[in-house]
Coordinates of C-alpha atoms in Angstrom, one line a residue:
M738 CA 87.4 104.6 72.6
F739 CA 89.0 107.5 74.5
P740 CA 92.7 108.0 74.1
S741 CA 94.8 106.1 76.7
I742 CA 96.1 109.5 78.1
L743 CA 92.7 110.7 78.9
L744 CA 91.8 107.4 80.6
A745 CA 94.9 107.7 82.7
S746 CA 93.9 111.3 83.6
L747 CA 90.6 110.1 84.7
A748 CA 92.0 107.3 86.8
L749 CA 94.4 109.8 88.3
L750 CA 91.2 112.1 89.3
A751 CA 89.5 109.2 90.8
T752 CA 92.6 108.1 92.8
Y753 CA 92.7 111.5 94.5
G754 CA 89.0 111.8 95.0
L755 CA 88.5 114.5 92.5
A756 CA 85.1 114.4 90.8
A757 CA 85.2 114.4 87.0
P758 CA 83.3 117.3 85.2
A759 CA 79.7 116.7 84.8
T760 CA 80.2 116.4 80.9
T761 CA 83.1 114.0 81.0
E762 CA 82.3 110.7 79.3
V763 CA 84.1 107.4 79.8
L764 CA 81.9 105.6 77.4
P765 CA 82.7 104.7 73.9
S766 CA 82.9 107.8 71.8
S767 CA 79.8 106.8 69.8
H768 CA 77.7 106.7 73.0
K769 CA 76.1 110.0 73.9
T770 CA 75.1 109.3 77.4
P771 CA 77.2 111.2 80.2
S772 CA 78.9 109.0 82.6
S773 CA 77.7 111.1 85.4
I774 CA 74.2 109.6 84.8
L775 CA 75.1 105.9 84.2
C776 CA 77.9 105.8 86.8
H777 CA 75.3 106.3 89.5
F778 CA 74.0 102.7 88.7
P779 CA 76.4 99.9 89.9
V780 CA 75.5 97.5 86.9
F781 CA 77.3 100.1 84.6
R782 CA 80.3 101.1 86.6
T783 CA 82.6 98.2 85.5
R784 CA 81.3 98.1 81.8
Y785 CA 81.8 101.7 81.2
R786 CA 84.9 102.3 83.3
C787 CA 83.4 104.7 85.6
P788 CA 85.7 106.3 88.1
R789 CA 85.7 104.8 91.7
S790 CA 84.3 107.3 94.2
A791 CA 86.0 107.9 97.5
K792 CA 83.1 106.1 99.0
D793 CA 83.7 103.0 96.6
N794 CA 87.3 102.9 97.7
L795 CA 86.6 102.7 101.4
N796 CA 83.8 100.2 101.1
R797 CA 84.7 96.9 99.5
K798 CA 82.7 93.8 99.1
T799 CA 84.9 91.0 100.1
A800 CA 84.1 87.1 99.9
L801 CA 83.5 87.3 103.7
G802 CA 81.3 90.4 103.8
N803 CA 81.6 94.2 103.5
A804 CA 84.8 95.9 104.6
Q805 CA 84.9 99.7 105.6
G806 CA 88.0 101.6 105.7
V807 CA 89.5 105.0 106.3
V808 CA 92.2 107.1 104.8
D809 CA 95.5 106.6 106.8
T810 CA 97.5 109.6 107.7
G811 CA 100.0 108.1 105.3
G812 CA 97.8 108.4 102.4
A813 CA 96.8 104.7 101.8
Y814 CA 93.3 103.3 102.7
R815 CA 93.3 101.4 105.9
F816 CA 91.2 98.5 106.9
V817 CA 91.2 96.6 110.3
V818 CA 89.7 93.2 110.6
K819 CA 89.5 90.1 112.8
Y820 CA 91.0 87.3 110.9
A821 CA 90.4 84.4 113.2
D822 CA 88.6 83.3 116.4
S823 CA 90.1 81.5 119.2
Q824 CA 89.7 80.2 122.7
R825 CA 92.4 80.0 125.3
W826 CA 95.1 77.5 124.5
K827 CA 93.0 76.1 121.5
P828 CA 93.7 76.2 117.8
S829 CA 92.3 79.3 116.1
K830 CA 89.8 79.2 113.3
V831 CA 89.7 81.3 110.3
A832 CA 86.9 84.0 110.5
S833 CA 83.9 83.1 108.2
T834 CA 82.8 86.8 108.0
W835 CA 84.5 90.1 107.9
K836 CA 84.2 91.9 111.3
L837 CA 86.0 94.6 113.3
P838 CA 88.7 93.5 115.7
S839 CA 88.5 93.7 119.5
G840 CA 89.1 97.5 120.4
A841 CA 87.5 98.9 117.3
S842 CA 84.0 100.0 117.3
D843 CA 84.1 101.3 113.8
A844 CA 86.5 101.5 110.8
T845 CA 88.6 104.3 112.5
G846 CA 89.6 102.1 115.4
L847 CA 92.6 99.9 115.8
P848 CA 92.9 96.4 117.2
L849 CA 94.0 95.7 120.7
A850 CA 97.3 93.9 121.2
C851 CA 97.6 90.3 122.3
P852 CA 98.4 90.0 126.1
Q853 CA 101.8 90.8 126.8
P854 CA 104.0 92.3 129.7
F855 CA 105.0 95.9 130.0
M856 CA 101.6 96.8 128.8
D857 CA 98.4 98.0 130.6
S858 CA 95.7 95.5 130.5
S859 CA 93.3 98.1 128.9
E860 CA 95.6 97.9 125.9
F861 CA 95.3 94.1 125.2
S862 CA 92.8 91.4 124.8
E863 CA 92.9 87.6 124.4
D864 CA 90.7 88.1 121.5
C865 CA 93.5 89.5 119.3
L866 CA 93.9 87.8 116.1
S867 CA 93.6 90.8 113.9
M868 CA 95.3 92.4 111.2
I869 CA 95.6 95.8 109.5
L870 CA 95.5 96.2 105.7
Y871 CA 97.1 99.2 104.0
V872 CA 95.9 99.6 100.4
P873 CA 97.3 102.1 98.0
P874 CA 94.8 104.4 96.4
T875 CA 96.0 103.4 92.9
L876 CA 94.7 99.8 93.2
T877 CA 91.4 98.6 91.9
P878 CA 89.8 95.3 92.3
T879 CA 91.4 94.2 89.0
S880 CA 94.9 95.2 89.8
S881 CA 96.2 91.8 90.9
A882 CA 98.8 93.5 93.1
P883 CA 101.2 91.7 95.4
T884 CA 101.0 91.8 99.3
L885 CA 103.6 92.1 101.9
T886 CA 102.5 90.4 105.1
W887 CA 104.4 91.7 108.0
I888 CA 104.9 89.6 111.1
H889 CA 106.1 91.7 114.1
G890 CA 109.0 90.9 116.4
G891 CA 109.4 91.1 120.1
S892 CA 111.0 87.9 121.4
F893 CA 107.6 86.1 120.9
I894 CA 106.3 87.9 124.0
T895 CA 105.7 91.5 123.0
G896 CA 104.7 93.4 119.8
S897 CA 101.5 94.1 117.9
A898 CA 100.3 95.4 114.5
T899 CA 100.1 98.9 115.9
A900 CA 103.8 99.1 117.3
A901 CA 106.0 102.0 116.6
G902 CA 107.3 102.0 113.0
L903 CA 104.8 99.5 111.6
D904 CA 102.3 101.9 109.9
G905 CA 102.3 100.4 106.5
S906 CA 100.8 103.2 104.6
K907 CA 103.8 104.8 103.0
L908 CA 105.3 101.4 102.2
A909 CA 102.2 100.3 100.5
I910 CA 102.3 103.4 98.3
A911 CA 105.9 103.2 97.7
T912 CA 105.7 99.5 96.6
N913 CA 102.2 99.7 95.0
S914 CA 101.3 96.7 97.0
I915 CA 99.0 95.8 99.9
V916 CA 100.7 95.7 103.3
A917 CA 99.1 93.3 105.9
V918 CA 100.4 93.8 109.4
I919 CA 99.2 90.8 111.5
Q920 CA 99.0 89.8 115.2
Y921 CA 99.3 86.3 116.7
R922 CA 99.2 84.9 120.1
L923 CA 102.3 85.6 122.2
G924 CA 104.3 83.9 124.9
A925 CA 102.6 81.3 127.0
L926 CA 99.2 81.8 125.3
G927 CA 100.8 81.2 121.9
F928 CA 103.5 78.4 122.8
M929 CA 102.7 76.9 126.1
A930 CA 99.3 75.2 126.1
P931 CA 99.1 73.1 129.3
D932 CA 97.8 70.1 127.5
G933 CA 100.9 70.0 125.3
T934 CA 99.4 71.4 122.0
T935 CA 102.3 73.0 120.3
N936 CA 102.7 75.8 117.8
L937 CA 99.4 77.6 118.4
A938 CA 101.0 81.1 117.4
V939 CA 102.4 79.6 114.1
K940 CA 99.0 78.2 113.3
D941 CA 97.4 81.6 113.9
V942 CA 99.8 83.0 111.3
V943 CA 98.7 80.4 108.8
N944 CA 95.1 81.3 109.5
A945 CA 96.0 85.0 108.7
L946 CA 97.4 83.8 105.3
Q947 CA 94.4 81.8 104.6
F948 CA 92.2 84.7 105.5
L949 CA 94.2 86.9 103.1
Q950 CA 93.6 84.5 100.3
K951 CA 89.9 84.8 100.5
V952 CA 89.8 88.8 100.8
L953 CA 92.7 90.2 98.8
P954 CA 91.0 90.2 95.4
A955 CA 88.3 92.8 96.9
F956 CA 91.3 95.2 97.5
G957 CA 93.2 94.5 94.2
G958 CA 95.5 92.0 95.5
S959 CA 96.4 88.7 94.1
P960 CA 96.2 85.6 96.3
G961 CA 99.1 84.1 94.4
K962 CA 101.5 87.0 95.1
I963 CA 101.9 87.0 98.9
T964 CA 105.3 87.6 100.5
I965 CA 105.8 87.0 104.1
A966 CA 108.1 89.2 106.0
G967 CA 109.3 89.8 109.6
Q968 CA 112.0 91.1 111.9
S969 CA 113.6 89.3 114.9
S970 CA 111.2 86.8 116.3
G971 CA 108.9 87.8 113.4
A972 CA 111.7 86.6 111.1
T973 CA 112.0 83.4 113.1
M974 CA 108.2 83.0 112.3
V975 CA 108.9 83.5 108.6
R976 CA 111.5 80.9 108.7
T977 CA 109.2 78.5 110.5
L978 CA 106.5 79.0 107.9
L979 CA 109.1 77.9 105.3
A980 CA 109.3 74.6 107.1
V981 CA 105.5 74.1 107.3
P982 CA 104.4 72.2 104.2
S983 CA 100.7 72.9 104.7
A984 CA 101.6 76.7 104.4
S985 CA 103.7 76.6 101.2
S986 CA 100.8 77.2 98.9
L987 CA 99.9 80.4 100.9
F988 CA 102.9 82.5 100.0
R989 CA 105.4 82.6 97.2
S990 CA 108.4 84.5 98.8
A991 CA 110.0 85.4 102.1
I992 CA 111.8 88.3 103.7
I993 CA 113.9 87.5 106.9
Q994 CA 115.2 90.4 108.9
S995 CA 117.5 89.9 111.9
D996 CA 116.4 86.3 112.7
P997 CA 118.4 84.9 115.6
M998 CA 119.0 81.6 113.6
N999 CA 121.5 80.3 116.1
F1000 CA 118.8 79.1 118.3
G1001 CA 117.0 76.7 115.9
F1002 CA 113.6 75.3 116.6
L1003 CA 112.9 73.4 119.9
T1004 CA 112.7 69.8 119.7
S1005 CA 109.5 68.0 121.0
S1006 CA 111.6 66.7 124.1
V1007 CA 112.9 70.1 125.0
Q1008 CA 109.4 71.5 124.5
Q1009 CA 108.1 68.8 126.9
S1010 CA 110.6 69.9 129.6
L1011 CA 109.8 73.5 129.1
Q1012 CA 106.0 72.7 129.3
G1013 CA 106.7 71.0 132.7
L1014 CA 108.3 74.0 134.0
F1015 CA 105.4 76.2 133.0
N1016 CA 102.8 73.8 134.2
G1017 CA 104.5 73.9 137.5
L1018 CA 104.0 77.6 137.7
I1019 CA 100.4 77.7 137.3
S1020 CA 97.9 76.6 139.8
C1021 CA 95.8 74.3 137.4
A1022 CA 96.3 70.7 136.4
A1023 CA 96.9 70.4 132.7
Q1024 CA 93.5 68.7 132.0
N1025 CA 91.4 70.9 134.3
A1026 CA 89.7 73.0 131.6
S1027 CA 87.6 75.0 134.0
C1028 CA 90.6 76.0 136.1
L1029 CA 92.7 76.9 133.1
S1030 CA 89.9 79.0 131.6
S1031 CA 89.4 80.9 134.8
L1032 CA 93.1 81.9 135.3
A1033 CA 93.5 85.5 135.3
V1034 CA 95.6 86.9 132.2
D1035 CA 97.9 88.7 134.6
S1036 CA 98.6 85.6 136.5
I1037 CA 99.4 83.7 133.2
L1038 CA 101.7 86.7 132.3
G1039 CA 103.4 86.5 135.7
S1040 CA 104.1 82.7 135.1
Q1041 CA 105.3 83.4 131.8
T1042 CA 107.8 86.1 132.8
T1043 CA 109.2 83.6 135.4
L1044 CA 109.7 81.0 132.7
F1045 CA 111.2 83.5 130.3
N1046 CA 113.8 84.6 132.9
T1047 CA 114.7 81.4 134.4
A1048 CA 114.1 78.5 131.9
F1049 CA 117.6 78.6 130.4
Q1050 CA 119.1 77.8 133.9
S1051 CA 117.8 74.3 133.7
I1052 CA 117.2 73.9 130.0
P1053 CA 120.2 75.8 128.4
V1054 CA 119.3 75.1 124.8
V1055 CA 116.1 77.3 125.1
G1056 CA 118.5 80.4 125.5
Q1057 CA 117.6 83.8 127.2
A1058 CA 116.1 85.6 124.3
E1059 CA 113.4 83.3 122.8
P1060 CA 112.8 80.4 125.2
M1061 CA 109.2 80.0 123.9
R1062 CA 109.4 79.5 120.2
P1063 CA 108.3 77.2 117.4
V1064 CA 108.6 73.4 117.9
L1065 CA 109.9 70.9 115.4
D1066 CA 107.0 68.5 116.0
G1067 CA 107.5 66.2 112.8
S1068 CA 104.0 66.7 111.5
F1069 CA 103.2 70.5 111.2
I1070 CA 106.7 71.7 111.1
T1071 CA 108.5 68.9 109.4
T1072 CA 112.2 70.1 109.0
S1073 CA 114.8 71.8 111.1
L1074 CA 116.0 74.1 108.2
D1075 CA 119.4 74.0 109.8
S1076 CA 122.6 72.0 109.6
T1077 CA 121.6 69.2 112.0
T1078 CA 119.2 67.3 109.6
P1079 CA 119.1 66.9 105.8
F1080 CA 118.1 70.2 104.3
P1081 CA 115.1 69.9 101.9
S1082 CA 114.8 70.9 98.3
V1083 CA 113.6 74.5 98.1
S1084 CA 112.4 76.9 95.4
K1085 CA 111.0 80.1 97.0
P1086 CA 113.1 83.2 96.6
I1087 CA 114.1 84.9 100.0
L1088 CA 115.8 88.0 101.2
I1089 CA 117.9 87.8 104.3
S1090 CA 119.3 90.8 106.1
T1091 CA 121.0 91.6 109.5
V1092 CA 122.1 94.9 111.0
A1093 CA 125.7 95.7 111.8
E1094 CA 126.5 95.6 115.4
E1095 CA 123.3 93.8 116.1
A1096 CA 124.2 92.6 119.4
G1097 CA 124.9 96.1 120.6
P1098 CA 121.6 96.5 122.6
T1099 CA 122.6 93.2 124.7
I1100 CA 126.2 94.2 125.3
Y1101 CA 125.9 97.8 125.6
G1102 CA 122.3 98.3 126.8
G1103 CA 122.6 96.7 130.3
G1104 CA 124.4 93.5 130.0
F1105 CA 127.8 95.0 130.5
P1106 CA 127.4 98.8 131.5
G1107 CA 131.2 99.3 131.9
A1108 CA 134.4 98.4 129.9
L1109 CA 135.6 94.8 129.8
T1110 CA 139.2 93.5 129.9
Q1111 CA 140.4 90.4 127.9
S1112 CA 140.0 88.3 131.0
D1113 CA 136.3 89.5 131.3
L1114 CA 135.8 88.6 127.7
A1115 CA 137.1 85.0 128.1
N1116 CA 135.0 84.4 131.3
A1117 CA 131.9 85.9 129.5
L1118 CA 132.3 83.5 126.4
A1119 CA 133.0 80.5 128.6
F1120 CA 129.8 81.2 130.6
S1121 CA 127.7 81.7 127.5
L1122 CA 129.2 79.2 125.0
G1123 CA 131.2 76.7 127.1
Q1124 CA 134.9 76.6 127.3
D1125 CA 135.6 74.6 124.1
R1126 CA 133.8 77.1 122.0
A1127 CA 135.2 80.1 123.9
N1128 CA 138.8 78.9 123.4
A1129 CA 138.3 78.4 119.6
I1130 CA 136.8 82.0 119.3
V1131 CA 139.6 83.7 121.3
S1132 CA 142.4 81.8 119.4
S1133 CA 140.7 82.3 116.0
G1134 CA 142.1 85.8 115.2
F1135 CA 138.7 86.8 113.8
Y1136 CA 138.2 89.1 116.9
P1137 CA 141.5 91.0 117.7
A1138 CA 142.0 92.6 121.1
A1139 CA 140.6 96.0 121.8
P1140 CA 140.9 98.3 124.8
D1141 CA 137.3 97.7 125.7
A1142 CA 136.5 94.1 125.0
R1143 CA 132.9 94.8 124.7
T1144 CA 133.9 95.7 121.0
Q1145 CA 134.9 92.1 120.5
L1146 CA 131.9 90.7 122.5
Q1147 CA 129.4 92.6 120.4
S1148 CA 131.1 91.4 117.1
I1149 CA 131.2 87.9 118.3
G1150 CA 127.5 88.1 119.4
T1151 CA 126.3 89.6 116.1
D1152 CA 128.1 86.8 114.2
Y1153 CA 127.0 84.1 116.3
M1154 CA 123.4 84.9 116.8
W1155 CA 122.5 86.7 113.5
R1156 CA 125.1 87.3 110.7
C1157 CA 127.0 84.0 110.3
S1158 CA 124.0 81.9 111.2
S1159 CA 122.0 83.5 108.7
W1160 CA 124.7 83.2 106.1
T1161 CA 124.9 79.4 106.9
F1162 CA 121.2 79.4 106.2
A1163 CA 121.6 81.2 102.9
R1164 CA 124.2 78.8 101.7
N1165 CA 122.0 75.8 102.6
W1166 CA 119.0 77.5 100.7
A1167 CA 121.1 78.2 97.6
N1168 CA 122.6 74.8 97.6
H1169 CA 119.3 73.1 97.6
G1170 CA 117.5 74.9 94.9
G1171 CA 116.4 78.4 96.1
K1172 CA 117.6 81.9 95.5
A1173 CA 118.7 83.8 98.6
F1174 CA 119.7 87.5 98.5
V1175 CA 121.7 88.5 101.5
G1176 CA 122.5 92.0 102.9
E1177 CA 123.6 93.9 106.0
Y1178 CA 122.2 97.3 107.1
V1179 CA 124.8 99.8 107.9
V1180 CA 122.5 102.8 108.0
G1181 CA 119.3 103.0 110.1
A1182 CA 117.1 105.0 112.3
T1183 CA 116.9 104.8 116.2
Y1184 CA 113.9 102.5 117.2
P1185 CA 112.1 103.7 120.3
A1186 CA 113.4 100.5 122.3
N1187 CA 117.0 101.5 121.7
D1188 CA 116.7 105.2 122.5
G1189 CA 119.1 104.8 125.4
I1190 CA 121.9 103.3 123.2
S1191 CA 123.6 106.1 121.3
Y1192 CA 124.9 104.1 118.3
C1193 CA 122.1 101.7 117.9
S1194 CA 119.7 101.8 115.1
Q1195 CA 117.2 99.7 113.0
P1196 CA 116.5 100.0 109.3
G1197 CA 113.5 102.2 108.3
I1198 CA 111.8 100.3 105.5
F1199 CA 108.3 101.4 106.4
G1200 CA 109.0 105.1 105.7
T1201 CA 107.9 106.1 109.2
V1202 CA 111.4 107.7 110.4
P1203 CA 110.6 111.3 111.3
S1204 CA 112.8 113.8 109.7
P1205 CA 115.1 111.4 108.0
T1206 CA 118.7 112.3 107.2
V1207 CA 120.0 112.2 103.7
P1208 CA 121.6 108.7 104.0
Q1209 CA 118.4 107.5 105.7
R1210 CA 116.2 108.8 102.9
S1211 CA 118.5 107.4 100.3
L1212 CA 118.4 103.8 101.9
E1213 CA 114.7 104.1 102.6
A1214 CA 114.0 104.8 98.9
E1215 CA 116.4 102.1 97.8
M1216 CA 114.9 99.4 99.9
Q1217 CA 111.4 100.3 99.0
A1218 CA 112.3 100.1 95.2
R1219 CA 114.0 96.7 96.0
Y1220 CA 111.1 95.5 97.9
R1221 CA 108.7 96.6 95.0
A1222 CA 110.8 94.5 92.6
F1223 CA 111.1 91.5 94.9
L1224 CA 107.3 91.5 95.6
N1225 CA 106.7 91.4 92.0
T1226 CA 109.4 89.1 90.6
G1227 CA 111.2 87.5 93.4
N1228 CA 114.3 89.5 92.5
P1229 CA 115.4 92.7 94.3
N1230 CA 117.4 94.1 91.4
V1231 CA 116.2 97.3 89.7
P1232 CA 117.8 99.7 87.2
N1233 CA 120.3 102.4 88.6
L1234 CA 121.1 100.4 91.8
P1235 CA 124.1 98.2 92.4
T1236 CA 123.5 94.5 91.5
W1237 CA 122.5 92.3 94.3
N1238 CA 123.7 88.8 93.4
A1239 CA 122.1 85.7 94.9
A1240 CA 124.1 83.7 97.3
G1241 CA 125.9 80.6 96.2
S1242 CA 126.8 77.4 98.0
S1243 CA 129.9 78.8 99.4
G1244 CA 129.9 82.6 99.0
V1245 CA 126.7 84.6 99.9
S1246 CA 127.6 87.9 98.1
A1247 CA 126.1 89.8 100.9
I1248 CA 125.8 93.4 100.0
L1249 CA 126.1 96.6 102.3
L1250 CA 122.7 98.2 102.5
G1251 CA 123.4 101.8 103.2
G1252 CA 126.9 101.6 102.0
S1253 CA 128.7 100.3 98.9
G1254 CA 130.2 97.1 98.1
S1255 CA 130.3 93.7 99.8
V1256 CA 130.1 92.6 103.5
P1257 CA 133.6 91.4 104.5
V1258 CA 133.4 87.5 105.1
G1259 CA 135.4 87.6 108.2
A1260 CA 134.3 84.9 110.7
C1261 CA 131.4 84.1 108.6
T1262 CA 133.5 81.7 106.4
P1263 CA 132.0 78.1 106.2
S1264 CA 134.8 76.6 108.0
F1265 CA 134.4 78.6 111.3
W1266 CA 131.0 79.3 112.5
G1267 CA 128.9 76.2 112.1
Q1268 CA 132.0 73.9 111.8
T1269 CA 134.9 74.9 114.1
V1270 CA 132.5 76.7 116.5
P1271 CA 129.0 75.1 116.5
Y1272 CA 126.0 77.2 116.6
D1273 CA 123.6 76.4 119.7
Y1274 CA 121.2 74.2 117.6
Q1275 CA 124.4 72.1 116.7
F1276 CA 126.1 72.2 120.1
Y1277 CA 123.0 71.2 122.1
A1278 CA 122.0 68.4 119.7
S1279 CA 125.3 66.7 120.3
T1280 CA 125.2 66.9 124.0

């Protein structure tokens, strides 16, 4: 056989599309036939370890048909595909063949988004259950590499696989994994079926995972090494899938970024009330299939916007940020995964992260354009949380007075909605058999939606930050290395980086991501948030 270093060199040449010299042999040394002859015949390619041509790399034979890709600008091979078929307000079905998504006439095209507000109708389609696969050039069909399945955020009403910052090419190369960025039905079309069917959007994501199970081997991915990951409402979706027994076998680990866990899932009774409001906004009876199918998408989105903006006034538990969200129906989603019901036994490893000053966009980005007094703070807390919770927060000493009380309000909002509620979840997870690694980002890059907020940033894991600073580049490299380890082993620790300890039943050992050391516990102590001051899912469950 050829020496391993020569085989490695040949693989490198194939990776970058460089043809081997005509006299190069990749056959046993006793064989005198040049590979340039036999490698033209498919039957010999695997047997004689022939280099893959660029054409081979961009054309894959999957279990569902042939897939054609392109080279992404970030260097990975990009494949777009429709993973499921759906009809309006009906459960989707996993695609039985590989086909291009709506909006793509060939492999270079990108899928149209799912219908959503603030977007021209030419940019979206109801036929939107699509995904984009980013495959490192180093992978072959025998690689058995892990896959990161990314679920976008956007309060369950906006977002897409082509949203800013979600090109997975560089992340795929840095982690030597497949990155799959998926779309799912949003807003009323994904959560408010007039006949009362619930969780259509969640079931879309389950179908995306089932689709991946079938096609990953053709791209060098292992069906048994899928990690689901998401940010904001995408993180809520990840947490939801952890509560779906029928989805458990479809992934082995999870990454939860900036999940507003304070909200919890909707109960069936709350969903029914919310559904009644929505049905009252559309001009069709719930069982009038002909009328429902003929509704214009713009009309549905208009009713959705009204529901989003007003539902909390009559149903406070739905909140103002994600009123349309997953429903604890007891059959598909079987556990609340919070502190209101017995926490189940768990085993999957998870990463949980939040961002410092996460409530900043709400507080400074329009909610309160001017400085607040302490009296303003007390009134705002009483309005949002009720007088009892407001009094407990003000008297706690965790949020000392500041000249501009917006500083306190954003700290309270961050703890209440994201950080402390996530820490409570991590402690529950650790206390019931799973490993949870918790962190807080203190370095990030401005996200387009936050351009108007001078200090606001989001972490740049995908490697798409233009002209990164030294701290940004350092954090990006660190997190890509940690992701690579986690995708392969379920543990984010790597040599030459600070140890990231798993959470315990009381202390979560949260580390500063982009800084050094641990995150101060502050108000996230178990005796305060979740006990002295209930989260919304606890507060409304008891009223």
